[in-house]
Amino acid sequence: MKTAEHITVGIRHPLDPLTAEEIETVSQILKRDRGLADSARFVYITLREPAKDAVLNYQPGQEFDREAHVVLRERAERTSYEAVVSITAGEVRLWRELPGVQPPVMLEEFLATEEAVRKDPPLARGHAPARHYRL
């Protein structure tokens, strides 16, 4: 994993979007600290905006903490989680289950649905399916 100093090179302002390198680092931190299985899917990883006063008082060249807000779906457990990860400190600051929450549909799920429909012989012949699909 890269050091915090290496990752924040090129970040000019606390509200700059996460870089690809920062997103990769967040995923590595969560895999390391939470022991995520291969069935875990990152729904999104986005910048967790700093407090308003930190943004207003920011001076160019000043160091600041970069955090990411993450929603992920553990498919095997059929559970959603929310996390806050400090990229600067390299640690998970918040981890909580989101009971009863279904995050937005991901591209992978759209593709799996399309594949299930294509494999259904009654639907291929123009008949409505008589069963439910479980992805």
JSON list of C-alpha atoms in Angstrom, two decimals:
[
{"chain": "A", "resi": 1, "resn": "MET", "atom": "CA", "xyz": [0.00, 0.00, 0.00]},
{"chain": "A", "resi": 2, "resn": "LYS", "atom": "CA", "xyz": [1.22, 3.48, -0.79]},
{"chain": "A", "resi": 3, "resn": "THR", "atom": "CA", "xyz": [2.08, 5.99, 1.91]},
{"chain": "A", "resi": 4, "resn": "ALA", "atom": "CA", "xyz": [-0.24, 8.90, 2.64]},
{"chain": "A", "resi": 5, "resn": "GLU", "atom": "CA", "xyz": [2.39, 11.37, 1.41]},
{"chain": "A", "resi": 6, "resn": "HIS", "atom": "CA", "xyz": [2.66, 9.58, -1.93]},
{"chain": "A", "resi": 7, "resn": "ILE", "atom": "CA", "xyz": [-1.10, 9.46, -2.43]},
{"chain": "A", "resi": 8, "resn": "THR", "atom": "CA", "xyz": [-1.83, 13.09, -1.68]},
{"chain": "A", "resi": 9, "resn": "VAL", "atom": "CA", "xyz": [0.69, 14.39, -4.21]},
{"chain": "A", "resi": 10, "resn": "GLY", "atom": "CA", "xyz": [-1.30, 16.31, -6.80]},
{"chain": "A", "resi": 11, "resn": "ILE", "atom": "CA", "xyz": [-4.25, 16.97, -4.49]},
{"chain": "A", "resi": 12, "resn": "ARG", "atom": "CA", "xyz": [-4.54, 20.75, -4.43]},
{"chain": "A", "resi": 13, "resn": "HIS", "atom": "CA", "xyz": [-7.71, 21.35, -2.43]},
{"chain": "A", "resi": 14, "resn": "PRO", "atom": "CA", "xyz": [-9.71, 19.47, 0.26]},
{"chain": "A", "resi": 15, "resn": "LEU", "atom": "CA", "xyz": [-12.69, 19.23, -2.13]},
{"chain": "A", "resi": 16, "resn": "ASP", "atom": "CA", "xyz": [-10.74, 17.72, -5.04]},
{"chain": "A", "resi": 17, "resn": "PRO", "atom": "CA", "xyz": [-12.40, 14.45, -6.11]},
{"chain": "A", "resi": 18, "resn": "LEU", "atom": "CA", "xyz": [-10.71, 11.21, -5.13]},
{"chain": "A", "resi": 19, "resn": "THR", "atom": "CA", "xyz": [-8.00, 10.06, -7.49]},
{"chain": "A", "resi": 20, "resn": "ALA", "atom": "CA", "xyz": [-7.91, 6.53, -8.90]},
{"chain": "A", "resi": 21, "resn": "GLU", "atom": "CA", "xyz": [-4.96, 5.85, -6.61]},
{"chain": "A", "resi": 22, "resn": "GLU", "atom": "CA", "xyz": [-6.90, 7.02, -3.55]},
{"chain": "A", "resi": 23, "resn": "ILE", "atom": "CA", "xyz": [-9.87, 4.81, -4.49]},
{"chain": "A", "resi": 24, "resn": "GLU", "atom": "CA", "xyz": [-7.56, 1.81, -4.85]},
{"chain": "A", "resi": 25, "resn": "THR", "atom": "CA", "xyz": [-5.99, 2.61, -1.46]},
{"chain": "A", "resi": 26, "resn": "VAL", "atom": "CA", "xyz": [-9.42, 2.81, 0.21]},
{"chain": "A", "resi": 27, "resn": "SER", "atom": "CA", "xyz": [-10.34, -0.60, -1.19]},
{"chain": "A", "resi": 28, "resn": "GLN", "atom": "CA", "xyz": [-7.02, -2.07, 0.04]},
{"chain": "A", "resi": 29, "resn": "ILE", "atom": "CA", "xyz": [-7.49, -0.61, 3.53]},
{"chain": "A", "resi": 30, "resn": "LEU", "atom": "CA", "xyz": [-10.99, -2.11, 3.79]},
{"chain": "A", "resi": 31, "resn": "LYS", "atom": "CA", "xyz": [-9.88, -5.50, 2.49]},
{"chain": "A", "resi": 32, "resn": "ARG", "atom": "CA", "xyz": [-7.00, -5.53, 4.98]},
{"chain": "A", "resi": 33, "resn": "ASP", "atom": "CA", "xyz": [-8.84, -4.22, 8.05]},
{"chain": "A", "resi": 34, "resn": "ARG", "atom": "CA", "xyz": [-12.28, -5.79, 7.51]},
{"chain": "A", "resi": 35, "resn": "GLY", "atom": "CA", "xyz": [-11.16, -9.04, 5.87]},
{"chain": "A", "resi": 36, "resn": "LEU", "atom": "CA", "xyz": [-13.57, -8.65, 2.96]},
{"chain": "A", "resi": 37, "resn": "ALA", "atom": "CA", "xyz": [-14.37, -11.79, 1.00]},
{"chain": "A", "resi": 38, "resn": "ASP", "atom": "CA", "xyz": [-14.29, -12.04, -2.80]},
{"chain": "A", "resi": 39, "resn": "SER", "atom": "CA", "xyz": [-18.09, -11.74, -2.74]},
{"chain": "A", "resi": 40, "resn": "ALA", "atom": "CA", "xyz": [-17.90, -8.13, -1.46]},
{"chain": "A", "resi": 41, "resn": "ARG", "atom": "CA", "xyz": [-18.75, -5.47, -4.03]},
{"chain": "A", "resi": 42, "resn": "PHE", "atom": "CA", "xyz": [-17.97, -1.77, -3.73]},
{"chain": "A", "resi": 43, "resn": "VAL", "atom": "CA", "xyz": [-21.12, 0.09, -4.71]},
{"chain": "A", "resi": 44, "resn": "TYR", "atom": "CA", "xyz": [-19.33, 3.41, -4.49]},
{"chain": "A", "resi": 45, "resn": "ILE", "atom": "CA", "xyz": [-16.29, 5.09, -3.01]},
{"chain": "A", "resi": 46, "resn": "THR", "atom": "CA", "xyz": [-16.48, 8.86, -2.91]},
{"chain": "A", "resi": 47, "resn": "LEU", "atom": "CA", "xyz": [-14.88, 11.80, -1.14]},
{"chain": "A", "resi": 48, "resn": "ARG", "atom": "CA", "xyz": [-16.19, 12.41, 2.37]},
{"chain": "A", "resi": 49, "resn": "GLU", "atom": "CA", "xyz": [-16.27, 16.16, 2.40]},
{"chain": "A", "resi": 50, "resn": "PRO", "atom": "CA", "xyz": [-14.38, 17.78, 5.27]},
{"chain": "A", "resi": 51, "resn": "ALA", "atom": "CA", "xyz": [-16.06, 20.13, 7.71]},
{"chain": "A", "resi": 52, "resn": "LYS", "atom": "CA", "xyz": [-17.02, 23.49, 6.25]},
{"chain": "A", "resi": 53, "resn": "ASP", "atom": "CA", "xyz": [-14.63, 25.43, 8.49]},
{"chain": "A", "resi": 54, "resn": "ALA", "atom": "CA", "xyz": [-11.72, 23.24, 7.35]},
{"chain": "A", "resi": 55, "resn": "VAL", "atom": "CA", "xyz": [-12.53, 24.09, 3.74]},
{"chain": "A", "resi": 56, "resn": "LEU", "atom": "CA", "xyz": [-13.02, 27.81, 4.41]},
{"chain": "A", "resi": 57, "resn": "ASN", "atom": "CA", "xyz": [-9.80, 28.06, 6.43]},
{"chain": "A", "resi": 58, "resn": "TYR", "atom": "CA", "xyz": [-7.71, 26.02, 4.00]},
{"chain": "A", "resi": 59, "resn": "GLN", "atom": "CA", "xyz": [-4.49, 27.64, 2.75]},
{"chain": "A", "resi": 60, "resn": "PRO", "atom": "CA", "xyz": [-2.62, 26.28, -0.29]},
{"chain": "A", "resi": 61, "resn": "GLY", "atom": "CA", "xyz": [0.11, 23.87, 0.76]},
{"chain": "A", "resi": 62, "resn": "GLN", "atom": "CA", "xyz": [-1.54, 23.14, 4.11]},
{"chain": "A", "resi": 63, "resn": "GLU", "atom": "CA", "xyz": [-1.89, 19.46, 5.03]},
{"chain": "A", "resi": 64, "resn": "PHE", "atom": "CA", "xyz": [-5.40, 18.07, 5.46]},
{"chain": "A", "resi": 65, "resn": "ASP", "atom": "CA", "xyz": [-7.04, 14.73, 6.16]},
{"chain": "A", "resi": 66, "resn": "ARG", "atom": "CA", "xyz": [-8.58, 12.94, 3.18]},
{"chain": "A", "resi": 67, "resn": "GLU", "atom": "CA", "xyz": [-11.49, 10.61, 3.92]},
{"chain": "A", "resi": 68, "resn": "ALA", "atom": "CA", "xyz": [-13.64, 8.44, 1.71]},
{"chain": "A", "resi": 69, "resn": "HIS", "atom": "CA", "xyz": [-17.27, 7.45, 2.20]},
{"chain": "A", "resi": 70, "resn": "VAL", "atom": "CA", "xyz": [-17.95, 3.90, 1.05]},
{"chain": "A", "resi": 71, "resn": "VAL", "atom": "CA", "xyz": [-21.03, 1.76, 0.54]},
{"chain": "A", "resi": 72, "resn": "LEU", "atom": "CA", "xyz": [-20.48, -1.89, -0.18]},
{"chain": "A", "resi": 73, "resn": "ARG", "atom": "CA", "xyz": [-22.58, -4.99, -0.58]},
{"chain": "A", "resi": 74, "resn": "GLU", "atom": "CA", "xyz": [-21.48, -8.33, 0.79]},
{"chain": "A", "resi": 75, "resn": "ARG", "atom": "CA", "xyz": [-23.30, -10.62, -1.61]},
{"chain": "A", "resi": 76, "resn": "ALA", "atom": "CA", "xyz": [-22.67, -13.86, 0.28]},
{"chain": "A", "resi": 77, "resn": "GLU", "atom": "CA", "xyz": [-24.11, -12.38, 3.48]},
{"chain": "A", "resi": 78, "resn": "ARG", "atom": "CA", "xyz": [-26.80, -10.40, 1.62]},
{"chain": "A", "resi": 79, "resn": "THR", "atom": "CA", "xyz": [-25.78, -7.41, 3.74]},
{"chain": "A", "resi": 80, "resn": "SER", "atom": "CA", "xyz": [-24.90, -3.79, 3.01]},
{"chain": "A", "resi": 81, "resn": "TYR", "atom": "CA", "xyz": [-22.26, -1.82, 4.88]},
{"chain": "A", "resi": 82, "resn": "GLU", "atom": "CA", "xyz": [-21.19, 1.79, 5.16]},
{"chain": "A", "resi": 83, "resn": "ALA", "atom": "CA", "xyz": [-17.63, 2.84, 5.93]},
{"chain": "A", "resi": 84, "resn": "VAL", "atom": "CA", "xyz": [-15.54, 5.95, 6.38]},
{"chain": "A", "resi": 85, "resn": "VAL", "atom": "CA", "xyz": [-11.87, 5.45, 5.60]},
{"chain": "A", "resi": 86, "resn": "SER", "atom": "CA", "xyz": [-9.07, 7.91, 6.30]},
{"chain": "A", "resi": 87, "resn": "ILE", "atom": "CA", "xyz": [-6.74, 7.79, 3.33]},
{"chain": "A", "resi": 88, "resn": "THR", "atom": "CA", "xyz": [-4.25, 9.98, 5.17]},
{"chain": "A", "resi": 89, "resn": "ALA", "atom": "CA", "xyz": [-4.10, 7.80, 8.31]},
{"chain": "A", "resi": 90, "resn": "GLY", "atom": "CA", "xyz": [-4.67, 4.51, 6.45]},
{"chain": "A", "resi": 91, "resn": "GLU", "atom": "CA", "xyz": [-7.47, 3.38, 8.76]},
{"chain": "A", "resi": 92, "resn": "VAL", "atom": "CA", "xyz": [-11.15, 2.56, 8.88]},
{"chain": "A", "resi": 93, "resn": "ARG", "atom": "CA", "xyz": [-12.88, 5.16, 11.05]},
{"chain": "A", "resi": 94, "resn": "LEU", "atom": "CA", "xyz": [-16.45, 3.93, 10.69]},
{"chain": "A", "resi": 95, "resn": "TRP", "atom": "CA", "xyz": [-17.86, 0.52, 9.82]},
{"chain": "A", "resi": 96, "resn": "ARG", "atom": "CA", "xyz": [-21.50, -0.28, 10.22]},
{"chain": "A", "resi": 97, "resn": "GLU", "atom": "CA", "xyz": [-24.06, -2.63, 8.82]},
{"chain": "A", "resi": 98, "resn": "LEU", "atom": "CA", "xyz": [-27.04, -1.08, 7.06]},
{"chain": "A", "resi": 99, "resn": "PRO", "atom": "CA", "xyz": [-29.90, -3.45, 7.97]},
{"chain": "A", "resi": 100, "resn": "GLY", "atom": "CA", "xyz": [-32.65, -3.64, 5.36]},
{"chain": "A", "resi": 101, "resn": "VAL", "atom": "CA", "xyz": [-30.79, -1.39, 2.91]},
{"chain": "A", "resi": 102, "resn": "GLN", "atom": "CA", "xyz": [-30.41, -2.37, -0.72]},
{"chain": "A", "resi": 103, "resn": "PRO", "atom": "CA", "xyz": [-27.83, -0.10, -2.37]},
{"chain": "A", "resi": 104, "resn": "PRO", "atom": "CA", "xyz": [-28.24, 1.07, -5.97]},
{"chain": "A", "resi": 105, "resn": "VAL", "atom": "CA", "xyz": [-28.08, -1.59, -8.65]},
{"chain": "A", "resi": 106, "resn": "MET", "atom": "CA", "xyz": [-24.57, -2.08, -10.01]},
{"chain": "A", "resi": 107, "resn": "LEU", "atom": "CA", "xyz": [-23.57, -2.76, -13.61]},
{"chain": "A", "resi": 108, "resn": "GLU", "atom": "CA", "xyz": [-22.60, -6.31, -12.66]},
{"chain": "A", "resi": 109, "resn": "GLU", "atom": "CA", "xyz": [-26.20, -6.95, -11.53]},
{"chain": "A", "resi": 110, "resn": "PHE", "atom": "CA", "xyz": [-27.68, -5.49, -14.72]},
{"chain": "A", "resi": 111, "resn": "LEU", "atom": "CA", "xyz": [-25.47, -7.81, -16.77]},
{"chain": "A", "resi": 112, "resn": "ALA", "atom": "CA", "xyz": [-26.38, -10.84, -14.64]},
{"chain": "A", "resi": 113, "resn": "THR", "atom": "CA", "xyz": [-30.10, -10.08, -15.09]},
{"chain": "A", "resi": 114, "resn": "GLU", "atom": "CA", "xyz": [-29.70, -9.81, -18.84]},
{"chain": "A", "resi": 115, "resn": "GLU", "atom": "CA", "xyz": [-27.85, -13.13, -18.93]},
{"chain": "A", "resi": 116, "resn": "ALA", "atom": "CA", "xyz": [-30.54, -14.87, -16.83]},
{"chain": "A", "resi": 117, "resn": "VAL", "atom": "CA", "xyz": [-33.26, -13.61, -19.17]},
{"chain": "A", "resi": 118, "resn": "ARG", "atom": "CA", "xyz": [-31.36, -14.75, -22.26]},
{"chain": "A", "resi": 119, "resn": "LYS", "atom": "CA", "xyz": [-30.97, -18.26, -20.81]},
{"chain": "A", "resi": 120, "resn": "ASP", "atom": "CA", "xyz": [-34.71, -18.66, -20.16]},
{"chain": "A", "resi": 121, "resn": "PRO", "atom": "CA", "xyz": [-36.21, -20.81, -22.97]},
{"chain": "A", "resi": 122, "resn": "PRO", "atom": "CA", "xyz": [-39.87, -19.76, -22.41]},
{"chain": "A", "resi": 123, "resn": "LEU", "atom": "CA", "xyz": [-38.92, -16.11, -22.62]},
{"chain": "A", "resi": 124, "resn": "ALA", "atom": "CA", "xyz": [-36.85, -16.74, -25.71]},
{"chain": "A", "resi": 125, "resn": "ARG", "atom": "CA", "xyz": [-40.03, -18.14, -27.36]},
{"chain": "A", "resi": 126, "resn": "GLY", "atom": "CA", "xyz": [-42.07, -15.09, -26.34]},
{"chain": "A", "resi": 127, "resn": "HIS", "atom": "CA", "xyz": [-43.79, -16.62, -23.28]},
{"chain": "A", "resi": 128, "resn": "ALA", "atom": "CA", "xyz": [-43.80, -15.02, -19.85]},
{"chain": "A", "resi": 129, "resn": "PRO", "atom": "CA", "xyz": [-41.59, -16.83, -17.34]},
{"chain": "A", "resi": 130, "resn": "ALA", "atom": "CA", "xyz": [-43.37, -18.83, -14.65]},
{"chain": "A", "resi": 131, "resn": "ARG", "atom": "CA", "xyz": [-40.58, -18.62, -12.08]},
{"chain": "A", "resi": 132, "resn": "HIS", "atom": "CA", "xyz": [-38.65, -15.99, -10.18]},
{"chain": "A", "resi": 133, "resn": "TYR", "atom": "CA", "xyz": [-34.97, -15.40, -10.73]},
{"chain": "A", "resi": 134, "resn": "ARG", "atom": "CA", "xyz": [-32.49, -15.22, -7.92]},
{"chain": "A", "resi": 135, "resn": "LEU", "atom": "CA", "xyz": [-29.26, -13.49, -8.78]}
]
